[in-house]
GROMACS .gro file of C-alpha atoms in nm:
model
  415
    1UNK     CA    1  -2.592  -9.707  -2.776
    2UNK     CA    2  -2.926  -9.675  -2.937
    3UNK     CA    3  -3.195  -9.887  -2.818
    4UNK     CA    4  -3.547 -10.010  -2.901
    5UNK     CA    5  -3.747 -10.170  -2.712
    6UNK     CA    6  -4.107 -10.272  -2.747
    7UNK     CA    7  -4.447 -10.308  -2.541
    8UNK     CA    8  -4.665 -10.658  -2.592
    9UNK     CA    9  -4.878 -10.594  -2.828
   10UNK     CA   10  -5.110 -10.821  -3.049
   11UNK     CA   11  -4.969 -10.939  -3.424
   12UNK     CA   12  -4.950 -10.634  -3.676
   13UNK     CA   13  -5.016 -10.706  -4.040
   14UNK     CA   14  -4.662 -10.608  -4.184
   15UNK     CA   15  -4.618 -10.313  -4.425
   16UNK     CA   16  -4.402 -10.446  -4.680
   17UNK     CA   17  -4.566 -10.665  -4.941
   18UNK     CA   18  -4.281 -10.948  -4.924
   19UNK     CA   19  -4.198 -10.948  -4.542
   20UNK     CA   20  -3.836 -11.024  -4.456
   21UNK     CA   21  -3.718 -11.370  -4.292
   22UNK     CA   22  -3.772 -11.385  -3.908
   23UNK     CA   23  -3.491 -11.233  -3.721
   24UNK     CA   24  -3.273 -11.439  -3.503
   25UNK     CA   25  -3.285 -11.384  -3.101
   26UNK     CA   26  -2.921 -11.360  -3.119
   27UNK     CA   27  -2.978 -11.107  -3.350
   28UNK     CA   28  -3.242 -10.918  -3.148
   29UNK     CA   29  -3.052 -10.796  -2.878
   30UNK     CA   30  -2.717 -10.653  -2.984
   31UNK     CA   31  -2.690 -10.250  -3.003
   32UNK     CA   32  -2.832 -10.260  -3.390
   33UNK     CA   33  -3.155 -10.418  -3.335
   34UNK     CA   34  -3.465 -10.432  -3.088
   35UNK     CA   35  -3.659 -10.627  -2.940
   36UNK     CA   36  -3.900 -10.933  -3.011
   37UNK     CA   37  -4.214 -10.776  -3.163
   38UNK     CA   38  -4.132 -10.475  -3.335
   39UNK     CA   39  -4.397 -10.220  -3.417
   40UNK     CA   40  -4.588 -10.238  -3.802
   41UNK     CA   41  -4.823 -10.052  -3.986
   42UNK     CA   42  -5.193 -10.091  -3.991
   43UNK     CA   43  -5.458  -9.966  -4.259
   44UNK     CA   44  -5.475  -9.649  -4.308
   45UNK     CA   45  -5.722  -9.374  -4.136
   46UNK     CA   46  -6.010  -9.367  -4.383
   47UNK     CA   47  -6.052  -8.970  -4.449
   48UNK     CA   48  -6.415  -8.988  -4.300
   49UNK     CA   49  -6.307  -9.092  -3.999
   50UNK     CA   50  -6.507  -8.908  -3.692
   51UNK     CA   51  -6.367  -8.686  -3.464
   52UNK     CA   52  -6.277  -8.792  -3.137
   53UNK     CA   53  -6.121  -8.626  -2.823
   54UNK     CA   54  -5.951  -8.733  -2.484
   55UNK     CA   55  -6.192  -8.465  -2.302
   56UNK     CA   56  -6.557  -8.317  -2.419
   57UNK     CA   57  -6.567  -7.982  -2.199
   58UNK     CA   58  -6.523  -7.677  -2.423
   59UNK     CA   59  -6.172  -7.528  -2.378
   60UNK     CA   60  -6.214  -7.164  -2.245
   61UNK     CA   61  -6.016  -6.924  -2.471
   62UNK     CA   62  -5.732  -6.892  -2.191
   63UNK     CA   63  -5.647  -7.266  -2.149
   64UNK     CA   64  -5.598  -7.278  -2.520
   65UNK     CA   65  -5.272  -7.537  -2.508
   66UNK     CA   66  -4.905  -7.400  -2.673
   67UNK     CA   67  -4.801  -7.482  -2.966
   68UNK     CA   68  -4.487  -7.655  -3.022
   69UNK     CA   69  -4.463  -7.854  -3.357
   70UNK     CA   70  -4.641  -7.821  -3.681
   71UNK     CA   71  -4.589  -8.041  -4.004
   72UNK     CA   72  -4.773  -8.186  -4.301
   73UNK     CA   73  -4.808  -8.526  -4.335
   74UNK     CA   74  -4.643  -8.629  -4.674
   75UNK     CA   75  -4.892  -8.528  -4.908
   76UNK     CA   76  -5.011  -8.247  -4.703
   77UNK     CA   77  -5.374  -8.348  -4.716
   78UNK     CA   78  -5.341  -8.362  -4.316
   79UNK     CA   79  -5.091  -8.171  -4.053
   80UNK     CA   80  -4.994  -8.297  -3.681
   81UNK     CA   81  -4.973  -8.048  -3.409
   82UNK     CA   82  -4.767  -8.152  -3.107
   83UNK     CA   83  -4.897  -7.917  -2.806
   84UNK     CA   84  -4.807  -7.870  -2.452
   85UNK     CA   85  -5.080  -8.120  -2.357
   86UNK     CA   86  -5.042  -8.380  -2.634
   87UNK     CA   87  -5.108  -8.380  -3.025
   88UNK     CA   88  -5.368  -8.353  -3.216
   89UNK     CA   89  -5.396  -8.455  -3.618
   90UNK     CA   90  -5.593  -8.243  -3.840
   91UNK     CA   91  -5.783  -8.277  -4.232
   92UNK     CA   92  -5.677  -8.008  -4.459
   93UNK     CA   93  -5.950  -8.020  -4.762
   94UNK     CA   94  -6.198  -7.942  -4.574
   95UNK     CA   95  -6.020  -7.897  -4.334
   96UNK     CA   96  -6.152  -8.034  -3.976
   97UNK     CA   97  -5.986  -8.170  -3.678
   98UNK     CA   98  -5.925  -8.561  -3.699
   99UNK     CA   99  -5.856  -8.654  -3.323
  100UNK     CA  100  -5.652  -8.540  -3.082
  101UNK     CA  101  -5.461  -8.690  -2.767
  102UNK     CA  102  -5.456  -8.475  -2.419
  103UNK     CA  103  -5.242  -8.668  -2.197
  104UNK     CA  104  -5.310  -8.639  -1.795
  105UNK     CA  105  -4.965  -8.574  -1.661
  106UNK     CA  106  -4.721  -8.395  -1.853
  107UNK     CA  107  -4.793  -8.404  -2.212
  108UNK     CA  108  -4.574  -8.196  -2.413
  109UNK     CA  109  -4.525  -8.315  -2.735
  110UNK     CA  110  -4.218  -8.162  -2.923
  111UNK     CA  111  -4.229  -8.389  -3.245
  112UNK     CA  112  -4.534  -8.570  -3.381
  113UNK     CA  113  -4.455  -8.705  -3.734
  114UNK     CA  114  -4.751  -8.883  -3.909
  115UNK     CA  115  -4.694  -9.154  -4.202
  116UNK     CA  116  -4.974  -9.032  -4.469
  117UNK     CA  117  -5.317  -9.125  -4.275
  118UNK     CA  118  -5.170  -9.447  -4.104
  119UNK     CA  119  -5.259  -9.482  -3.748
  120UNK     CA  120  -4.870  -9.569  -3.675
  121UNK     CA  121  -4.719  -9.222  -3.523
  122UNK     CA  122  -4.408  -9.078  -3.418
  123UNK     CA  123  -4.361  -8.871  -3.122
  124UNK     CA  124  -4.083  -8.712  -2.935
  125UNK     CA  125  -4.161  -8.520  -2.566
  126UNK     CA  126  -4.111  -8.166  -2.551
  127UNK     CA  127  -4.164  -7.814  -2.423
  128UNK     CA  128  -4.122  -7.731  -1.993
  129UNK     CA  129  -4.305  -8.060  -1.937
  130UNK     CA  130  -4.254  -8.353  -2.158
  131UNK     CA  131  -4.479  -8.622  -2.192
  132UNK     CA  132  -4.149  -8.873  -2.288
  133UNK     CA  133  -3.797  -8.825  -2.229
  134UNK     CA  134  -3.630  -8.575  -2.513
  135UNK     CA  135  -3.392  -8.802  -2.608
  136UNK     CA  136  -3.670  -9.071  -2.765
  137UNK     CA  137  -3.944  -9.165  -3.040
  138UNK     CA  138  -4.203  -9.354  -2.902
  139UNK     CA  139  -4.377  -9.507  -3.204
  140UNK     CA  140  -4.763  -9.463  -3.108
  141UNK     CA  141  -5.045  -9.685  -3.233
  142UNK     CA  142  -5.359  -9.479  -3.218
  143UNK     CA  143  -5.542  -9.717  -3.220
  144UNK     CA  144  -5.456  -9.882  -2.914
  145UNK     CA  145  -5.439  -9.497  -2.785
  146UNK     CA  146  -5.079  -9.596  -2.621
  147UNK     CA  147  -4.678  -9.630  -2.740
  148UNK     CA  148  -4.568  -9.977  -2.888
  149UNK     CA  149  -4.202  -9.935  -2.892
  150UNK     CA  150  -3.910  -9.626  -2.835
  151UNK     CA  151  -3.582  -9.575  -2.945
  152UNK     CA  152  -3.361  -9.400  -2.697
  153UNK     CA  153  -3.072  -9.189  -2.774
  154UNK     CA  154  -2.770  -9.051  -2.586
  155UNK     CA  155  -2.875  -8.734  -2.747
  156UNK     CA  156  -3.189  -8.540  -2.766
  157UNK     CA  157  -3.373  -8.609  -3.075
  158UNK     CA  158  -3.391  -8.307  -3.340
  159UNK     CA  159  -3.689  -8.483  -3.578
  160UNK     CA  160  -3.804  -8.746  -3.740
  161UNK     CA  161  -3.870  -8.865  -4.083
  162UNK     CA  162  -4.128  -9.164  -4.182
  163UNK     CA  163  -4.109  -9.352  -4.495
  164UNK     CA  164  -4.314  -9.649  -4.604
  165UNK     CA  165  -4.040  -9.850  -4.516
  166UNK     CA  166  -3.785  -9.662  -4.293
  167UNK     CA  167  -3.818  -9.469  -3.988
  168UNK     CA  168  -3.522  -9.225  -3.991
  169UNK     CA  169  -3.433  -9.007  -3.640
  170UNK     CA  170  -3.234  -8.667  -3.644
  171UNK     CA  171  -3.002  -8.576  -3.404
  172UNK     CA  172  -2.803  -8.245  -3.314
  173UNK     CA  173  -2.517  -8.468  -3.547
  174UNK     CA  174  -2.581  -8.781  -3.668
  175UNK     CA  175  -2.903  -8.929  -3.849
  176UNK     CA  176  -2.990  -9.250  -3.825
  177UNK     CA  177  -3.200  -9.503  -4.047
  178UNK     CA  178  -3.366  -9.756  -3.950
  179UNK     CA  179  -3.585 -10.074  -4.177
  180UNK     CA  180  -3.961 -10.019  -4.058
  181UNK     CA  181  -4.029 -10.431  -4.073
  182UNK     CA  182  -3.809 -10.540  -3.794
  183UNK     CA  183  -3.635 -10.163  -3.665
  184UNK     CA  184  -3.275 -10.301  -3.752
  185UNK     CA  185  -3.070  -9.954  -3.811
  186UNK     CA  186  -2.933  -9.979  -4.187
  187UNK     CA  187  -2.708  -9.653  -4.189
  188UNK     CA  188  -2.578  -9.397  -3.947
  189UNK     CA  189  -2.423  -9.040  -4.057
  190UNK     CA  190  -2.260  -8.778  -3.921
  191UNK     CA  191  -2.368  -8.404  -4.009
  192UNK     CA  192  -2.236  -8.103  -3.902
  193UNK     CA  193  -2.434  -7.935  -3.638
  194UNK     CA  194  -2.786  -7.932  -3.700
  195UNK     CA  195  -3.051  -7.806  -3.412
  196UNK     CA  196  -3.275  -7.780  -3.660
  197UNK     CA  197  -3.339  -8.143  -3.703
  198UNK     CA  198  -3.272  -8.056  -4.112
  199UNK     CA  199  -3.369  -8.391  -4.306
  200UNK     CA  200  -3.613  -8.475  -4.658
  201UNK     CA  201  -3.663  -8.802  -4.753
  202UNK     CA  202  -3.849  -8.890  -5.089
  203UNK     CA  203  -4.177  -9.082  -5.056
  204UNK     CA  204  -4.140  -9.361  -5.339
  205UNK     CA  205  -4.172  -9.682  -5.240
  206UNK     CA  206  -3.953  -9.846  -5.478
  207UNK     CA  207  -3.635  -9.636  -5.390
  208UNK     CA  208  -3.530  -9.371  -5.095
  209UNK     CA  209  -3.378  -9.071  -5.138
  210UNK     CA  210  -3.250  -8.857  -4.810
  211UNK     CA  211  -3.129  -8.523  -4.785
  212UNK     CA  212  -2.932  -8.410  -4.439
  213UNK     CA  213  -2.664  -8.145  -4.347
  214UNK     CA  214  -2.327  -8.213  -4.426
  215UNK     CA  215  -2.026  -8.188  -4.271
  216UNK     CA  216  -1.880  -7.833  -4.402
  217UNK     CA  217  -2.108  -7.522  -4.357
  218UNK     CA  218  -2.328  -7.487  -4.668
  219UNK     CA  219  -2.299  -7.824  -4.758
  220UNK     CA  220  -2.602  -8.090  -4.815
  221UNK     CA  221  -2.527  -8.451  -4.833
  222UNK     CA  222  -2.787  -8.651  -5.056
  223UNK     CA  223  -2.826  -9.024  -5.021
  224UNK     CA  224  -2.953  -9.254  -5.325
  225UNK     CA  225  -2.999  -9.591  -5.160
  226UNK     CA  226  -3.151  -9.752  -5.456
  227UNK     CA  227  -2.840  -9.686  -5.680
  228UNK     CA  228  -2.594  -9.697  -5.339
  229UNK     CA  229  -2.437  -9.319  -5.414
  230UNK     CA  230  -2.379  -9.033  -5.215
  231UNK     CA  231  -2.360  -8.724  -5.372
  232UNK     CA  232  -2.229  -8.396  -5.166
  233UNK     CA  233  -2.369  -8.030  -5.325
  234UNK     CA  234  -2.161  -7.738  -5.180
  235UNK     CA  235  -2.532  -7.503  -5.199
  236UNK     CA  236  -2.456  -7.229  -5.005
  237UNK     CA  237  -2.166  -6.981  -4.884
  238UNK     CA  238  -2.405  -6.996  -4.542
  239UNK     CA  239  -2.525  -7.236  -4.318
  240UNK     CA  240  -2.826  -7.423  -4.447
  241UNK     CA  241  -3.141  -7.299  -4.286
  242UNK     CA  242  -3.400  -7.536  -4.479
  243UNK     CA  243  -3.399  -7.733  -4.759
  244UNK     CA  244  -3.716  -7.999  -4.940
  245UNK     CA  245  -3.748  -8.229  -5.158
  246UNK     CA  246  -3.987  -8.375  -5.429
  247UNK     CA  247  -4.173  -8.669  -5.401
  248UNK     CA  248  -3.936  -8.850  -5.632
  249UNK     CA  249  -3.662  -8.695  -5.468
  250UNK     CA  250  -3.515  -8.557  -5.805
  251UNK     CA  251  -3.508  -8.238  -5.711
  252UNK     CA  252  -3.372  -8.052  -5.414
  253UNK     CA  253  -3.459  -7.681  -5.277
  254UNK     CA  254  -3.235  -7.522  -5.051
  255UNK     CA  255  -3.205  -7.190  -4.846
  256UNK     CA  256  -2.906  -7.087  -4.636
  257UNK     CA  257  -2.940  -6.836  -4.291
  258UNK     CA  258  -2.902  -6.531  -4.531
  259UNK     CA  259  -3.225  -6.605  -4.642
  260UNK     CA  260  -3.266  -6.398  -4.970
  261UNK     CA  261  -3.193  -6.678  -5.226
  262UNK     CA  262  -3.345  -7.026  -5.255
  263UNK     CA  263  -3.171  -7.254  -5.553
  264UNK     CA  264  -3.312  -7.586  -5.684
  265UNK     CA  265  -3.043  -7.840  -5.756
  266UNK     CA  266  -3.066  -8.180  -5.906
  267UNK     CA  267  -3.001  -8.460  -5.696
  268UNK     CA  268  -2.801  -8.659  -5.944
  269UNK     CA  269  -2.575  -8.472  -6.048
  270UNK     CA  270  -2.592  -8.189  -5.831
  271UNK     CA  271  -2.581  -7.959  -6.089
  272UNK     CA  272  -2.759  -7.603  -6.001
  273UNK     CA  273  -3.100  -7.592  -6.188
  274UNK     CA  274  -3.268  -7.255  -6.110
  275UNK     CA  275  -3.193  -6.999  -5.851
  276UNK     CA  276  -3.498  -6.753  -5.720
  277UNK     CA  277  -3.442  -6.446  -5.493
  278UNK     CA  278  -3.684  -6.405  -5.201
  279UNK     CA  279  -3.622  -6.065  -5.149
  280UNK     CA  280  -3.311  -5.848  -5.116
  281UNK     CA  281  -3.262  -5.795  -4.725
  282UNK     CA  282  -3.157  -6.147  -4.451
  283UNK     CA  283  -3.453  -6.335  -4.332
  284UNK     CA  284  -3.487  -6.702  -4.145
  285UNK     CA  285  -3.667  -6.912  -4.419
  286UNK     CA  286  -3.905  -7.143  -4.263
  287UNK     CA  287  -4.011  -7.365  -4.540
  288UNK     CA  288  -3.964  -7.438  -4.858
  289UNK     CA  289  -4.240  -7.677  -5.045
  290UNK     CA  290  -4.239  -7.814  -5.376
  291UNK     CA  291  -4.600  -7.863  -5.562
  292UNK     CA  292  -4.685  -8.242  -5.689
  293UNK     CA  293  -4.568  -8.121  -6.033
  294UNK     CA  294  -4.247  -7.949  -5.939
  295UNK     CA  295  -4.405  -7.667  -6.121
  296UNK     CA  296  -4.412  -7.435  -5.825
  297UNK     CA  297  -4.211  -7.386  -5.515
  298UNK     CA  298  -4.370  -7.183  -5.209
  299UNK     CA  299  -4.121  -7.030  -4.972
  300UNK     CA  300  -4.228  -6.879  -4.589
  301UNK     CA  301  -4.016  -6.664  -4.393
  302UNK     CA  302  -3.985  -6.424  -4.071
  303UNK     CA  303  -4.059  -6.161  -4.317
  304UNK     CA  304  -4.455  -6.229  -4.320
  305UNK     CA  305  -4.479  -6.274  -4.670
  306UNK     CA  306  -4.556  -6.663  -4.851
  307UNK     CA  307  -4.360  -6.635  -5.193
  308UNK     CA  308  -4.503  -6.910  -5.472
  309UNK     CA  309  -4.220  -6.917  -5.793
  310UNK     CA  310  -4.280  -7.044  -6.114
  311UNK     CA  311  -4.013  -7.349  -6.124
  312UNK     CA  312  -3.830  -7.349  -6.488
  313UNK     CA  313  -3.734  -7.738  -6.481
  314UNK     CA  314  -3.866  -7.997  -6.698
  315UNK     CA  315  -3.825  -8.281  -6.456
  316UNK     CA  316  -4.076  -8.527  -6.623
  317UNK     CA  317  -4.328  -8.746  -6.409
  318UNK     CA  318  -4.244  -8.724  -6.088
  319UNK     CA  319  -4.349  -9.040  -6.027
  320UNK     CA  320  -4.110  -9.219  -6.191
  321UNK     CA  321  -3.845  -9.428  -5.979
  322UNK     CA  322  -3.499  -9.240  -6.000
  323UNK     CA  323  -3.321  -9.545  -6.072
  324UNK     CA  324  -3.460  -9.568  -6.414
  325UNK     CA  325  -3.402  -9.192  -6.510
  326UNK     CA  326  -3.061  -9.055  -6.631
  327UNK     CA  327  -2.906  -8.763  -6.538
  328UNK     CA  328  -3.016  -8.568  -6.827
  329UNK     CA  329  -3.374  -8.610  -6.757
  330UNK     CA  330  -3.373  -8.276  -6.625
  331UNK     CA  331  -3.269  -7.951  -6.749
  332UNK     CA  332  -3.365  -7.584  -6.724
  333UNK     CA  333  -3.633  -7.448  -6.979
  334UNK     CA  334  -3.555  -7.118  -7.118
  335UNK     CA  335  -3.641  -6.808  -6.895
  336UNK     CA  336  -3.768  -6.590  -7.196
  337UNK     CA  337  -3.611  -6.282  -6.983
  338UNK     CA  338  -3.636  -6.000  -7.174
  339UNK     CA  339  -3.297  -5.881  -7.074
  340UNK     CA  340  -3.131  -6.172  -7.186
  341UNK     CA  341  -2.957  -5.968  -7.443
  342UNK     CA  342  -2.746  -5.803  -7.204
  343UNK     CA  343  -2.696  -6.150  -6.967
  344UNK     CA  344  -2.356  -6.097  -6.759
  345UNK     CA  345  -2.393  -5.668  -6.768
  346UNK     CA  346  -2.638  -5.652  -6.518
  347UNK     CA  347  -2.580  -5.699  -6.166
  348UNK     CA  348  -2.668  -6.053  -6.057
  349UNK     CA  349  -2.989  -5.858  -5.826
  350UNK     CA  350  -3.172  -5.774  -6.134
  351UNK     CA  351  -3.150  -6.085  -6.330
  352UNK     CA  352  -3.273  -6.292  -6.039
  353UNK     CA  353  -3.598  -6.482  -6.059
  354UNK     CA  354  -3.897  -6.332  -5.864
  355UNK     CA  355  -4.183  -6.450  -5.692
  356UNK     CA  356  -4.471  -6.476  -5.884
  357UNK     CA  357  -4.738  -6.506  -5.636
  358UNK     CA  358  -4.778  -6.371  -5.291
  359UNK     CA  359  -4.970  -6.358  -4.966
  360UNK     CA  360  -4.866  -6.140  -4.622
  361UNK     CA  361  -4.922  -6.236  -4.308
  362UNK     CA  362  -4.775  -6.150  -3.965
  363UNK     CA  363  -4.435  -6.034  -3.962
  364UNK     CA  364  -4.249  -6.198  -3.718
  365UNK     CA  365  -4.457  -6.505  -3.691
  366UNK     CA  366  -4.377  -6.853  -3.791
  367UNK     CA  367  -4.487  -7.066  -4.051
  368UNK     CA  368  -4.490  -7.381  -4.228
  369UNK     CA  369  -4.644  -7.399  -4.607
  370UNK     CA  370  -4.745  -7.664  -4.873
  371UNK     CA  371  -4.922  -7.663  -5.191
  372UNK     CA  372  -5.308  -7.809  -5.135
  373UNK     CA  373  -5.495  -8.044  -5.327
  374UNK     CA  374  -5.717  -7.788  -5.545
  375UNK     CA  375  -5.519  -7.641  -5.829
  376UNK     CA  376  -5.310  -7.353  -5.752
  377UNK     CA  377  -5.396  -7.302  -5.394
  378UNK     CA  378  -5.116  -7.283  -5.102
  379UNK     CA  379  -5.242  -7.400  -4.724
  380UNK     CA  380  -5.048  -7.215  -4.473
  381UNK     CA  381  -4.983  -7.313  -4.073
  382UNK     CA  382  -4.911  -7.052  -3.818
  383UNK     CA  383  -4.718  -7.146  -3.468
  384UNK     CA  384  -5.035  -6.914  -3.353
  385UNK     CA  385  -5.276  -7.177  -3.432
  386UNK     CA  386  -5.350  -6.995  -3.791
  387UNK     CA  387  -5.472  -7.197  -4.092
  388UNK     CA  388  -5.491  -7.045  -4.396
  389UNK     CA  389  -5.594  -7.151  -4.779
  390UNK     CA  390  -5.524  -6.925  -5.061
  391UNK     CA  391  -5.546  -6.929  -5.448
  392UNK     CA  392  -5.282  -6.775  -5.703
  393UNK     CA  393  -5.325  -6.658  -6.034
  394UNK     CA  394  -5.088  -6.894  -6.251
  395UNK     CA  395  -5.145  -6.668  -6.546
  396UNK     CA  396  -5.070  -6.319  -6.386
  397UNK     CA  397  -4.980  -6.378  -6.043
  398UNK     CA  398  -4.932  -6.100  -5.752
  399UNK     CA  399  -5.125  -6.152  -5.445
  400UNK     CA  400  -5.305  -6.425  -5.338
  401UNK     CA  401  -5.704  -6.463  -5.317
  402UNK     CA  402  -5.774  -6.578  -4.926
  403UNK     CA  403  -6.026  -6.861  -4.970
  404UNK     CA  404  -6.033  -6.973  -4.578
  405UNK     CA  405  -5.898  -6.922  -4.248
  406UNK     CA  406  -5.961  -7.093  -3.900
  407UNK     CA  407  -5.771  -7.089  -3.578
  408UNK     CA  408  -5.719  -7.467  -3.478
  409UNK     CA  409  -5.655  -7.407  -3.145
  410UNK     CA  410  -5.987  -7.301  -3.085
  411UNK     CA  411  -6.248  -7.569  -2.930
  412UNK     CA  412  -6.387  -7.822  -3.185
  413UNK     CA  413  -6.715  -7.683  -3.152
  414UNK     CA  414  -6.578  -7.358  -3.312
  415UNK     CA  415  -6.546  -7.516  -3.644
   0.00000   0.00000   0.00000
């Protein structure tokens, strides 16, 4: 079964406006719940906050640590780096290393999952010499520099997802969801394989949206909590490879393991929206982001190349809570192709949507992408410790301006 327990610790402010009643200790125990003090959320990390490390010798170049996670925190104004040696969390505009965590013995860290700058994290042990067992989150007050709680699996754990109020874990085929306040699961479902960890959640606080694997190849199951529906969206002929969603969780991007297509569905309805081509020859996608607006979508592959497209949905404010929005709130704005007059002669490769904007980078290489905070700029992570800022032309596209580049990796000192 899965279990939780929790470290002593001293009382946490709670992160829910209206906390919910006191669980029972009958309650506490049994294979849904955890234990007596459950972990909560403090303020968050102001964004002047000042660098601190575990160590202050300058790294030599050669004992630079591995890399084995990257992600954005969810408004990509920060990313978390898990590393053979620990994690480290990291500004983007301007970007700067926040603090980072070496840990003596051991110290791989295979997932590190922040909550926007909140000092609560989640981390999962990996690479040849784990800091924590693979098969659970330890939920880490920095703080306190040390774990409050872990939920253990049977199963490795593939990822995790934070939300304001939920904490949900991935695993090779189930996904589980638990309530932050008092870690009671709320929902448990079964996926088809999924190594990937493959999971979006939307980032309102009035409503949660989640987006996992289904159970037939191709297939993406989309949970609407707030309205209690579960809508299935048969997206691909392929596996799914990657998929993301918008804040509001309206709509949905998704990519299969052939790699040359990437289609944007609505949620809702699961109607197919738009559908841009990547390129015309198989590549792994590696991320998909949506920009705050839903006006752009930025794509990164194995190819070395960081597509942005020019999104054609009017989806409205996107922060609006779904569950006052009908289904017809969004619809596709015409493409003003000029070879519209001949629509169903050509072959479906030259009517499909290109990228607009683009930037190339290291073939082969991996890499994780988001839209920044500046207007039409794109901040791009490299497994090699590469961080990257570029500008596109909204107006006339082609290839992106490089505005700044640093190696993370690299000894604080260096930057």
């Amino acid at each position: 079964m899965e279990t939780l327990s929790a470290f002593p610790s001293p009382p946490w402010p709670n992160p829910e406006p209206n906390p919910p009643p006191a669980v029972a200790e009958s309650e506490r125990f049994d294979s849904d719940s955890v234990s007596s003090e459950p972990p909560q959320l403090l303020p968050q990390l102001p964004q002047t906050v000042e660098t601190t490390v575990s160590s202050t010798a300058v790294e030599p170049a050669a004992s630079q640590p591995s890399l084995l996670h990257l992600s954005f925190n969810q408004d990509h104004g920060c990313f978390a780096a898990g590393t053979d040696r620990g994690f480290r969390i990291y500004n983007c505009d301007p970007f700067r290393e926040i603090f980072r965590r070496d840990f003596d013995r051991g110290g791989g860290i295979g997932v590190v999952e922040m909550l926007f700058r909140c000092n609560i994290l989640a981390l999962v042990g990996g690479g040849p010499d784990p800091q924590y067992p693979c098969n659970k989150v330890m939920i880490w007050d920095d703080h306190q520099s040390r774990c409050i709680g872990e939920l253990s699996f049977r199963s490795a754990v593939r990822g995790v997802r934070l939300q304001r109020d939920r904490i949900i874990v991935i695993l090779e085929q189930k996904v589980f969801v638990y309530n932050f306040a008092d870690l009671k699961l709320l929902h448990q479902i079964e996926t088809i394989a999924n190594p990937k960890g493959l999971c979006a959640v939307s980032q309102l606080s009035t409503s949660l949206v989640l987006v996992c694997p289904g159970l037939q190849k191709g297939q993406v199951r989309v949970e609407h909590y707030a309205s209690r529906r579960t809508k299935f969206i048969m997206a691909h002929d392929s596996r799914i490879a990657c998929f993301a969603l918008t804040t509001n969780g309206q709509l949905l991007a998704t990519a299969s393991t052939k790699g040359t297509l990437v289609r944007i569905f609505n949620t809702v309805d699961g109607n197919l929206l738009q559908e841009v081509r990547r390129g015309a020859d198989r590549a792994e996608i590696y991320s998909l982001a949506f920009s705050s607006t839903a006006q752009w979508l930025a794509v990164s592959s194995d190819k070395g190349t960081v597509h942005v497209f020019s999104l054609k949905v009017n989806s409205g404010s996107l922060g609006n809570d779904m569950s006052h929005q009908n289904d017809s709130s969004l619809s596709v704005a015409p493409s003003g192709s000029s070879f519209s007059f001949i629509k169903g002669v050509l072959p479906k490769y030259f009517k499909s949507e290109w990228s607009v904007a683009q930037f190339r980078l290291h073939e082969g290489s991996q890499y994780v992408v988001a839209f920044g905070h500046q207007k039409n700029t794109v901040v791009i992570l490299g497994m090699d410790g590469s961080f990257y800022r570029c500008q596109f032309d909204s107006v006339n596209g082609g290839e992106m301006t490089q505005l700044e580049y640093h190696n993370f990796l690299m000894p604080e000192e260096a930057f």
